[in-house]
Amino acid sequence: MALGVDIGTAFLVAARQDSSGQVSIDSVRDAFLDIEADPTVLNMLKMSNMSYVQEGDLVYIVGEPALSVANLKKIEVRRPLSQGVISAGERDGERMLAILLKSILKEPVGDRENVYYSVPAKSIDKEMDVIYHEAIFKKIIESFGFRATAMNEAAAIVYANCAKDGFTALSSSFGAGMVNTALLYQTMIGMEFSVSRAGDFIDLSAARAVGTTATRIMAVKERGVDLLNPMDGDPKYVREREAIVVYYRNLIHYVIDGIKKEFKKGDSKIELPNEIPWVISGGTTLAKNFIKFFEQEFEKERATFPLNISEIRHAADPLNDVAKGLLIAAMNE
């Protein structure tokens, strides 16, 4: 038996295959909130059936309920991960991650069930310790009785979406903390890197622009923003939606510029036989008309882009395809 686990800044997602060959998905939002454990709060949590952990005088609300309570109180949730890796300043991060992971991994089947888990590529614009991040998740997963193997996040997208292309493609995973990009030729990685701008960058930047919180911008974004028509929707949030569109555009060009710079390093050239697809995935791509918006922005850069792109293709299941690709890799092992 095997599992694929996407370690995302916004969600942790596990994919497993049952005896009939069906793939099932379990996910949990990567968030928590700590509040005082007074009797009124405890009673409210029990009545609402929210996921929480009590430790001494504090209650830790975990997963999706943490975001709901944070929006209600107009405060920011705490995140165990920041910009794709374990948050260095989050003292409770590792402990909360173990609780969240346990909820989706459940119990291993048989002896040392194999888990492939996602790790980001090295960032080209920010110092971050991917080695520590990879080691901590290996420790947590194996503490539950599994055998853990790390794999590049963007490469997993190719495994899940590009069998018909001979597992040859450019892929970008637009997550919450970072955008991971990889170039694969018949499953072999020719280039991989990440940038530290992604969904959280959009939320924080738009929040500063219009004077609100990142959590509120996230809520507006998740209710639905048409990137080609930000006027569509509740008139109260037009400014927020317009700011979101501005920073989506900025993010797309930032990723394209990152690919160009990586190809220029050391005058490197990767020769591919034909045009290849560019597969786009991740929760940040779920905004309405994202692919059309992306295509419009890419056409402005196509003439100077270092690869011949046949199409911009949305992943079949943008929220879960990293986990599904990791599952495929784990099963093939």
PDB file of N, CA and C in Angstrom, residues 198-281:
ATOM      1  N   ALA A 198       3.184  33.870  -3.979  1.00  0.00           N
ATOM      2  CA  ALA A 198       2.099  32.969  -4.381  1.00  0.00           C
ATOM      3  C   ALA A 198       0.799  33.517  -3.803  1.00  0.00           C
ATOM      4  N   GLY A 199      -0.104  32.637  -3.377  1.00  0.00           N
ATOM      5  CA  GLY A 199      -1.397  33.078  -2.873  1.00  0.00           C
ATOM      6  C   GLY A 199      -1.298  34.006  -1.680  1.00  0.00           C
ATOM      7  N   ASP A 200      -0.407  33.692  -0.730  1.00  0.00           N
ATOM      8  CA  ASP A 200      -0.245  34.557   0.445  1.00  0.00           C
ATOM      9  C   ASP A 200       0.268  35.934   0.052  1.00  0.00           C
ATOM     10  N   PHE A 201       1.153  35.978  -0.955  1.00  0.00           N
ATOM     11  CA  PHE A 201       1.662  37.261  -1.452  1.00  0.00           C
ATOM     12  C   PHE A 201       0.505  38.114  -1.984  1.00  0.00           C
ATOM     13  N   ILE A 202      -0.407  37.483  -2.733  1.00  0.00           N
ATOM     14  CA  ILE A 202      -1.572  38.205  -3.246  1.00  0.00           C
ATOM     15  C   ILE A 202      -2.411  38.739  -2.086  1.00  0.00           C
ATOM     16  N   ASP A 203      -2.663  37.881  -1.086  1.00  0.00           N
ATOM     17  CA  ASP A 203      -3.499  38.284   0.051  1.00  0.00           C
ATOM     18  C   ASP A 203      -2.871  39.438   0.827  1.00  0.00           C
ATOM     19  N   LEU A 204      -1.596  39.317   1.154  1.00  0.00           N
ATOM     20  CA  LEU A 204      -0.918  40.341   1.954  1.00  0.00           C
ATOM     21  C   LEU A 204      -0.799  41.657   1.186  1.00  0.00           C
ATOM     22  N   SER A 205      -0.435  41.569  -0.090  1.00  0.00           N
ATOM     23  CA  SER A 205      -0.251  42.777  -0.897  1.00  0.00           C
ATOM     24  C   SER A 205      -1.575  43.496  -1.127  1.00  0.00           C
ATOM     25  N   ALA A 206      -2.619  42.733  -1.466  1.00  0.00           N
ATOM     26  CA  ALA A 206      -3.933  43.340  -1.670  1.00  0.00           C
ATOM     27  C   ALA A 206      -4.469  43.932  -0.366  1.00  0.00           C
ATOM     28  N   ALA A 207      -4.214  43.258   0.760  1.00  0.00           N
ATOM     29  CA  ALA A 207      -4.667  43.769   2.057  1.00  0.00           C
ATOM     30  C   ALA A 207      -4.008  45.103   2.391  1.00  0.00           C
ATOM     31  N   ARG A 208      -2.702  45.204   2.135  1.00  0.00           N
ATOM     32  CA  ARG A 208      -2.005  46.473   2.384  1.00  0.00           C
ATOM     33  C   ARG A 208      -2.534  47.573   1.464  1.00  0.00           C
ATOM     34  N   ALA A 209      -2.842  47.201   0.225  1.00  0.00           N
ATOM     35  CA  ALA A 209      -3.291  48.196  -0.754  1.00  0.00           C
ATOM     36  C   ALA A 209      -4.634  48.814  -0.381  1.00  0.00           C
ATOM     37  N   VAL A 210      -5.525  48.019   0.201  1.00  0.00           N
ATOM     38  CA  VAL A 210      -6.874  48.536   0.496  1.00  0.00           C
ATOM     39  C   VAL A 210      -7.145  48.683   1.992  1.00  0.00           C
ATOM     40  N   GLY A 211      -6.152  48.398   2.824  1.00  0.00           N
ATOM     41  CA  GLY A 211      -6.284  48.622   4.254  1.00  0.00           C
ATOM     42  C   GLY A 211      -7.165  47.646   4.993  1.00  0.00           C
ATOM     43  N   THR A 212      -6.964  46.353   4.744  1.00  0.00           N
ATOM     44  CA  THR A 212      -7.710  45.330   5.467  1.00  0.00           C
ATOM     45  C   THR A 212      -6.749  44.210   5.869  1.00  0.00           C
ATOM     46  N   THR A 213      -7.280  43.054   6.307  1.00  0.00           N
ATOM     47  CA  THR A 213      -6.427  41.942   6.718  1.00  0.00           C
ATOM     48  C   THR A 213      -6.283  40.930   5.598  1.00  0.00           C
ATOM     49  N   ALA A 214      -5.168  40.192   5.638  1.00  0.00           N
ATOM     50  CA  ALA A 214      -4.947  39.142   4.641  1.00  0.00           C
ATOM     51  C   ALA A 214      -6.010  38.060   4.745  1.00  0.00           C
ATOM     52  N   THR A 215      -6.467  37.768   5.969  1.00  0.00           N
ATOM     53  CA  THR A 215      -7.509  36.758   6.151  1.00  0.00           C
ATOM     54  C   THR A 215      -8.804  37.189   5.473  1.00  0.00           C
ATOM     55  N   ARG A 216      -9.132  38.498   5.556  1.00  0.00           N
ATOM     56  CA  ARG A 216     -10.339  38.994   4.893  1.00  0.00           C
ATOM     57  C   ARG A 216     -10.195  38.922   3.367  1.00  0.00           C
ATOM     58  N   ILE A 217      -9.014  39.283   2.844  1.00  0.00           N
ATOM     59  CA  ILE A 217      -8.780  39.183   1.396  1.00  0.00           C
ATOM     60  C   ILE A 217      -8.904  37.733   0.949  1.00  0.00           C
ATOM     61  N   MET A 218      -8.358  36.806   1.751  1.00  0.00           N
ATOM     62  CA  MET A 218      -8.471  35.379   1.421  1.00  0.00           C
ATOM     63  C   MET A 218      -9.939  34.970   1.331  1.00  0.00           C
ATOM     64  N   ALA A 219     -10.756  35.477   2.259  1.00  0.00           N
ATOM     65  CA  ALA A 219     -12.175  35.139   2.246  1.00  0.00           C
ATOM     66  C   ALA A 219     -12.857  35.685   0.996  1.00  0.00           C
ATOM     67  N   VAL A 220     -12.531  36.923   0.588  1.00  0.00           N
ATOM     68  CA  VAL A 220     -13.081  37.505  -0.636  1.00  0.00           C
ATOM     69  C   VAL A 220     -12.655  36.680  -1.844  1.00  0.00           C
ATOM     70  N   LYS A 221     -11.379  36.311  -1.870  1.00  0.00           N
ATOM     71  CA  LYS A 221     -10.832  35.532  -2.987  1.00  0.00           C
ATOM     72  C   LYS A 221     -11.511  34.176  -3.094  1.00  0.00           C
ATOM     73  N   GLU A 222     -11.745  33.519  -1.963  1.00  0.00           N
ATOM     74  CA  GLU A 222     -12.318  32.183  -1.985  1.00  0.00           C
ATOM     75  C   GLU A 222     -13.820  32.199  -2.263  1.00  0.00           C
ATOM     76  N   ARG A 223     -14.473  33.356  -2.053  1.00  0.00           N
ATOM     77  CA  ARG A 223     -15.888  33.467  -2.434  1.00  0.00           C
ATOM     78  C   ARG A 223     -16.028  33.562  -3.950  1.00  0.00           C
ATOM     79  N   GLY A 224     -14.934  33.972  -4.622  1.00  0.00           N
ATOM     80  CA  GLY A 224     -14.944  34.006  -6.083  1.00  0.00           C
ATOM     81  C   GLY A 224     -14.581  35.365  -6.644  1.00  0.00           C
ATOM     82  N   VAL A 225     -13.530  35.410  -7.442  1.00  0.00           N
ATOM     83  CA  VAL A 225     -13.108  36.624  -8.136  1.00  0.00           C
ATOM     84  C   VAL A 225     -12.913  36.282  -9.608  1.00  0.00           C
ATOM     85  N   ASP A 226     -13.589  36.995 -10.489  1.00  0.00           N
ATOM     86  CA  ASP A 226     -13.396  36.823 -11.928  1.00  0.00           C
ATOM     87  C   ASP A 226     -12.230  37.714 -12.337  1.00  0.00           C
ATOM     88  N   LEU A 227     -11.114  37.107 -12.693  1.00  0.00           N
ATOM     89  CA  LEU A 227      -9.918  37.870 -13.012  1.00  0.00           C
ATOM     90  C   LEU A 227     -10.079  38.725 -14.268  1.00  0.00           C
ATOM     91  N   LEU A 228     -11.014  38.344 -15.141  1.00  0.00           N
ATOM     92  CA  LEU A 228     -11.266  39.131 -16.348  1.00  0.00           C
ATOM     93  C   LEU A 228     -12.350  40.191 -16.141  1.00  0.00           C
ATOM     94  N   ASN A 229     -13.051  40.103 -15.012  1.00  0.00           N
ATOM     95  CA  ASN A 229     -14.111  41.069 -14.719  1.00  0.00           C
ATOM     96  C   ASN A 229     -14.277  41.220 -13.204  1.00  0.00           C
ATOM     97  N   PRO A 230     -13.360  41.965 -12.554  1.00  0.00           N
ATOM     98  CA  PRO A 230     -13.430  42.099 -11.099  1.00  0.00           C
ATOM     99  C   PRO A 230     -14.644  42.865 -10.596  1.00  0.00           C
ATOM    100  N   MET A 231     -15.379  43.542 -11.507  1.00  0.00           N
ATOM    101  CA  MET A 231     -16.595  44.255 -11.089  1.00  0.00           C
ATOM    102  C   MET A 231     -17.715  43.270 -10.758  1.00  0.00           C
ATOM    103  N   ASP A 232     -17.615  42.046 -11.246  1.00  0.00           N
ATOM    104  CA  ASP A 232     -18.645  41.035 -11.018  1.00  0.00           C
ATOM    105  C   ASP A 232     -18.594  40.562  -9.570  1.00  0.00           C
ATOM    106  N   GLY A 233     -19.701  40.741  -8.839  1.00  0.00           N
ATOM    107  CA  GLY A 233     -19.733  40.318  -7.447  1.00  0.00           C
ATOM    108  C   GLY A 233     -20.307  41.400  -6.547  1.00  0.00           C
ATOM    109  N   ASP A 234     -20.220  41.164  -5.251  1.00  0.00           N
ATOM    110  CA  ASP A 234     -20.733  42.094  -4.249  1.00  0.00           C
ATOM    111  C   ASP A 234     -20.069  43.462  -4.402  1.00  0.00           C
ATOM    112  N   PRO A 235     -20.846  44.536  -4.630  1.00  0.00           N
ATOM    113  CA  PRO A 235     -20.263  45.873  -4.824  1.00  0.00           C
ATOM    114  C   PRO A 235     -19.409  46.345  -3.643  1.00  0.00           C
ATOM    115  N   LYS A 236     -19.672  45.820  -2.454  1.00  0.00           N
ATOM    116  CA  LYS A 236     -18.904  46.244  -1.272  1.00  0.00           C
ATOM    117  C   LYS A 236     -17.438  45.872  -1.371  1.00  0.00           C
ATOM    118  N   TYR A 237     -17.105  44.879  -2.203  1.00  0.00           N
ATOM    119  CA  TYR A 237     -15.727  44.370  -2.240  1.00  0.00           C
ATOM    120  C   TYR A 237     -15.050  44.585  -3.591  1.00  0.00           C
ATOM    121  N   VAL A 238     -15.519  45.607  -4.346  1.00  0.00           N
ATOM    122  CA  VAL A 238     -14.907  45.883  -5.650  1.00  0.00           C
ATOM    123  C   VAL A 238     -13.434  46.243  -5.505  1.00  0.00           C
ATOM    124  N   ARG A 239     -13.092  47.107  -4.549  1.00  0.00           N
ATOM    125  CA  ARG A 239     -11.701  47.513  -4.379  1.00  0.00           C
ATOM    126  C   ARG A 239     -10.819  46.313  -4.046  1.00  0.00           C
ATOM    127  N   GLU A 240     -11.317  45.432  -3.199  1.00  0.00           N
ATOM    128  CA  GLU A 240     -10.556  44.235  -2.842  1.00  0.00           C
ATOM    129  C   GLU A 240     -10.329  43.352  -4.066  1.00  0.00           C
ATOM    130  N   ARG A 241     -11.381  43.158  -4.876  1.00  0.00           N
ATOM    131  CA  ARG A 241     -11.240  42.303  -6.056  1.00  0.00           C
ATOM    132  C   ARG A 241     -10.288  42.919  -7.082  1.00  0.00           C
ATOM    133  N   GLU A 242     -10.355  44.238  -7.253  1.00  0.00           N
ATOM    134  CA  GLU A 242      -9.445  44.900  -8.194  1.00  0.00           C
ATOM    135  C   GLU A 242      -7.995  44.756  -7.735  1.00  0.00           C
ATOM    136  N   ALA A 243      -7.763  44.870  -6.428  1.00  0.00           N
ATOM    137  CA  ALA A 243      -6.408  44.695  -5.896  1.00  0.00           C
ATOM    138  C   ALA A 243      -5.928  43.264  -6.096  1.00  0.00           C
ATOM    139  N   ILE A 244      -6.823  42.306  -5.904  1.00  0.00           N
ATOM    140  CA  ILE A 244      -6.473  40.898  -6.106  1.00  0.00           C
ATOM    141  C   ILE A 244      -6.035  40.661  -7.549  1.00  0.00           C
ATOM    142  N   VAL A 245      -6.758  41.233  -8.515  1.00  0.00           N
ATOM    143  CA  VAL A 245      -6.410  41.069  -9.934  1.00  0.00           C
ATOM    144  C   VAL A 245      -5.038  41.668 -10.228  1.00  0.00           C
ATOM    145  N   VAL A 246      -4.754  42.838  -9.662  1.00  0.00           N
ATOM    146  CA  VAL A 246      -3.449  43.491  -9.865  1.00  0.00           C
ATOM    147  C   VAL A 246      -2.315  42.565  -9.438  1.00  0.00           C
ATOM    148  N   TYR A 247      -2.470  41.931  -8.290  1.00  0.00           N
ATOM    149  CA  TYR A 247      -1.372  41.108  -7.774  1.00  0.00           C
ATOM    150  C   TYR A 247      -1.342  39.712  -8.393  1.00  0.00           C
ATOM    151  N   TYR A 248      -2.473  39.232  -8.922  1.00  0.00           N
ATOM    152  CA  TYR A 248      -2.430  38.019  -9.741  1.00  0.00           C
ATOM    153  C   TYR A 248      -1.573  38.260 -10.979  1.00  0.00           C
ATOM    154  N   ARG A 249      -1.792  39.394 -11.636  1.00  0.00           N
ATOM    155  CA  ARG A 249      -1.010  39.725 -12.838  1.00  0.00           C
ATOM    156  C   ARG A 249       0.478  39.830 -12.496  1.00  0.00           C
ATOM    157  N   ASN A 250       0.769  40.490 -11.395  1.00  0.00           N
ATOM    158  CA  ASN A 250       2.162  40.634 -10.969  1.00  0.00           C
ATOM    159  C   ASN A 250       2.805  39.281 -10.716  1.00  0.00           C
ATOM    160  N   LEU A 251       2.061  38.374 -10.076  1.00  0.00           N
ATOM    161  CA  LEU A 251       2.589  37.048  -9.753  1.00  0.00           C
ATOM    162  C   LEU A 251       2.901  36.251 -11.020  1.00  0.00           C
ATOM    163  N   ILE A 252       2.003  36.262 -11.990  1.00  0.00           N
ATOM    164  CA  ILE A 252       2.216  35.510 -13.230  1.00  0.00           C
ATOM    165  C   ILE A 252       3.490  35.971 -13.934  1.00  0.00           C
ATOM    166  N   HIS A 253       3.682  37.263 -14.062  1.00  0.00           N
ATOM    167  CA  HIS A 253       4.882  37.770 -14.733  1.00  0.00           C
ATOM    168  C   HIS A 253       6.141  37.502 -13.911  1.00  0.00           C
ATOM    169  N   TYR A 254       6.000  37.478 -12.601  1.00  0.00           N
ATOM    170  CA  TYR A 254       7.137  37.166 -11.735  1.00  0.00           C
ATOM    171  C   TYR A 254       7.610  35.728 -11.967  1.00  0.00           C
ATOM    172  N   VAL A 255       6.663  34.798 -12.114  1.00  0.00           N
ATOM    173  CA  VAL A 255       7.014  33.393 -12.376  1.00  0.00           C
ATOM    174  C   VAL A 255       7.649  33.255 -13.763  1.00  0.00           C
ATOM    175  N   ILE A 256       7.057  33.893 -14.763  1.00  0.00           N
ATOM    176  CA  ILE A 256       7.613  33.837 -16.119  1.00  0.00           C
ATOM    177  C   ILE A 256       9.037  34.399 -16.137  1.00  0.00           C
ATOM    178  N   ASP A 257       9.268  35.522 -15.455  1.00  0.00           N
ATOM    179  CA  ASP A 257      10.611  36.115 -15.385  1.00  0.00           C
ATOM    180  C   ASP A 257      11.586  35.163 -14.679  1.00  0.00           C
ATOM    181  N   GLY A 258      11.090  34.441 -13.668  1.00  0.00           N
ATOM    182  CA  GLY A 258      11.937  33.479 -12.956  1.00  0.00           C
ATOM    183  C   GLY A 258      12.413  32.362 -13.868  1.00  0.00           C
ATOM    184  N   ILE A 259      11.531  31.869 -14.731  1.00  0.00           N
ATOM    185  CA  ILE A 259      11.904  30.820 -15.685  1.00  0.00           C
ATOM    186  C   ILE A 259      12.952  31.345 -16.667  1.00  0.00           C
ATOM    187  N   LYS A 260      12.755  32.550 -17.162  1.00  0.00           N
ATOM    188  CA  LYS A 260      13.725  33.146 -18.083  1.00  0.00           C
ATOM    189  C   LYS A 260      15.102  33.264 -17.431  1.00  0.00           C
ATOM    190  N   LYS A 261      15.121  33.715 -16.180  1.00  0.00           N
ATOM    191  CA  LYS A 261      16.395  33.886 -15.480  1.00  0.00           C
ATOM    192  C   LYS A 261      17.092  32.557 -15.243  1.00  0.00           C
ATOM    193  N   GLU A 262      16.333  31.521 -14.929  1.00  0.00           N
ATOM    194  CA  GLU A 262      16.932  30.208 -14.701  1.00  0.00           C
ATOM    195  C   GLU A 262      17.582  29.669 -15.976  1.00  0.00           C
ATOM    196  N   PHE A 263      16.956  29.923 -17.111  1.00  0.00           N
ATOM    197  CA  PHE A 263      17.532  29.463 -18.379  1.00  0.00           C
ATOM    198  C   PHE A 263      18.787  30.241 -18.756  1.00  0.00           C
ATOM    199  N   LYS A 264      18.862  31.482 -18.304  1.00  0.00           N
ATOM    200  CA  LYS A 264      20.018  32.309 -18.650  1.00  0.00           C
ATOM    201  C   LYS A 264      21.245  31.992 -17.792  1.00  0.00           C
ATOM    202  N   LYS A 265      21.029  31.378 -16.638  1.00  0.00           N
ATOM    203  CA  LYS A 265      22.142  31.090 -15.734  1.00  0.00           C
ATOM    204  C   LYS A 265      23.168  30.183 -16.413  1.00  0.00           C
ATOM    205  N   GLY A 266      24.375  30.630 -16.466  1.00  0.00           N
ATOM    206  CA  GLY A 266      25.437  29.818 -17.057  1.00  0.00           C
ATOM    207  C   GLY A 266      25.195  29.505 -18.519  1.00  0.00           C
ATOM    208  N   ASP A 267      24.373  30.335 -19.177  1.00  0.00           N
ATOM    209  CA  ASP A 267      24.054  30.115 -20.587  1.00  0.00           C
ATOM    210  C   ASP A 267      23.543  28.692 -20.825  1.00  0.00           C
ATOM    211  N   SER A 268      22.756  28.196 -19.853  1.00  0.00           N
ATOM    212  CA  SER A 268      22.271  26.816 -19.927  1.00  0.00           C
ATOM    213  C   SER A 268      21.215  26.663 -21.020  1.00  0.00           C
ATOM    214  N   LYS A 269      21.227  25.525 -21.688  1.00  0.00           N
ATOM    215  CA  LYS A 269      20.251  25.224 -22.721  1.00  0.00           C
ATOM    216  C   LYS A 269      19.747  23.797 -22.532  1.00  0.00           C
ATOM    217  N   ILE A 270      18.448  23.657 -22.486  1.00  0.00           N
ATOM    218  CA  ILE A 270      17.844  22.336 -22.382  1.00  0.00           C
ATOM    219  C   ILE A 270      17.125  22.071 -23.696  1.00  0.00           C
ATOM    220  N   GLU A 271      17.609  21.108 -24.449  1.00  0.00           N
ATOM    221  CA  GLU A 271      17.050  20.819 -25.764  1.00  0.00           C
ATOM    222  C   GLU A 271      15.922  19.791 -25.641  1.00  0.00           C
ATOM    223  N   LEU A 272      14.745  20.154 -26.114  1.00  0.00           N
ATOM    224  CA  LEU A 272      13.603  19.251 -26.118  1.00  0.00           C
ATOM    225  C   LEU A 272      13.168  19.014 -27.559  1.00  0.00           C
ATOM    226  N   PRO A 273      12.681  17.807 -27.859  1.00  0.00           N
ATOM    227  CA  PRO A 273      12.379  17.466 -29.254  1.00  0.00           C
ATOM    228  C   PRO A 273      11.202  18.217 -29.856  1.00  0.00           C
ATOM    229  N   ASN A 274      10.197  18.567 -29.048  1.00  0.00           N
ATOM    230  CA  ASN A 274       8.978  19.178 -29.573  1.00  0.00           C
ATOM    231  C   ASN A 274       8.477  20.251 -28.636  1.00  0.00           C
ATOM    232  N   GLU A 275       7.348  20.836 -29.030  1.00  0.00           N
ATOM    233  CA  GLU A 275       6.646  21.730 -28.110  1.00  0.00           C
ATOM    234  C   GLU A 275       6.144  20.905 -26.926  1.00  0.00           C
ATOM    235  N   ILE A 276       6.043  21.542 -25.804  1.00  0.00           N
ATOM    236  CA  ILE A 276       5.577  20.841 -24.600  1.00  0.00           C
ATOM    237  C   ILE A 276       4.462  21.654 -23.938  1.00  0.00           C
ATOM    238  N   PRO A 277       3.590  20.980 -23.200  1.00  0.00           N
ATOM    239  CA  PRO A 277       2.538  21.713 -22.482  1.00  0.00           C
ATOM    240  C   PRO A 277       3.097  22.344 -21.209  1.00  0.00           C
ATOM    241  N   TRP A 278       2.437  23.381 -20.773  1.00  0.00           N
ATOM    242  CA  TRP A 278       2.725  23.978 -19.464  1.00  0.00           C
ATOM    243  C   TRP A 278       1.505  23.707 -18.602  1.00  0.00           C
ATOM    244  N   VAL A 279       1.661  22.848 -17.614  1.00  0.00           N
ATOM    245  CA  VAL A 279       0.554  22.443 -16.759  1.00  0.00           C
ATOM    246  C   VAL A 279       0.551  23.316 -15.506  1.00  0.00           C
ATOM    247  N   ILE A 280      -0.595  23.932 -15.238  1.00  0.00           N
ATOM    248  CA  ILE A 280      -0.747  24.873 -14.129  1.00  0.00           C
ATOM    249  C   ILE A 280      -1.668  24.268 -13.083  1.00  0.00           C
ATOM    250  N   SER A 281      -1.233  24.296 -11.835  1.00  0.00           N
ATOM    251  CA  SER A 281      -2.029  23.678 -10.779  1.00  0.00           C
ATOM    252  C   SER A 281      -1.957  24.514  -9.506  1.00  0.00           C
TER     253      SER A 281
END
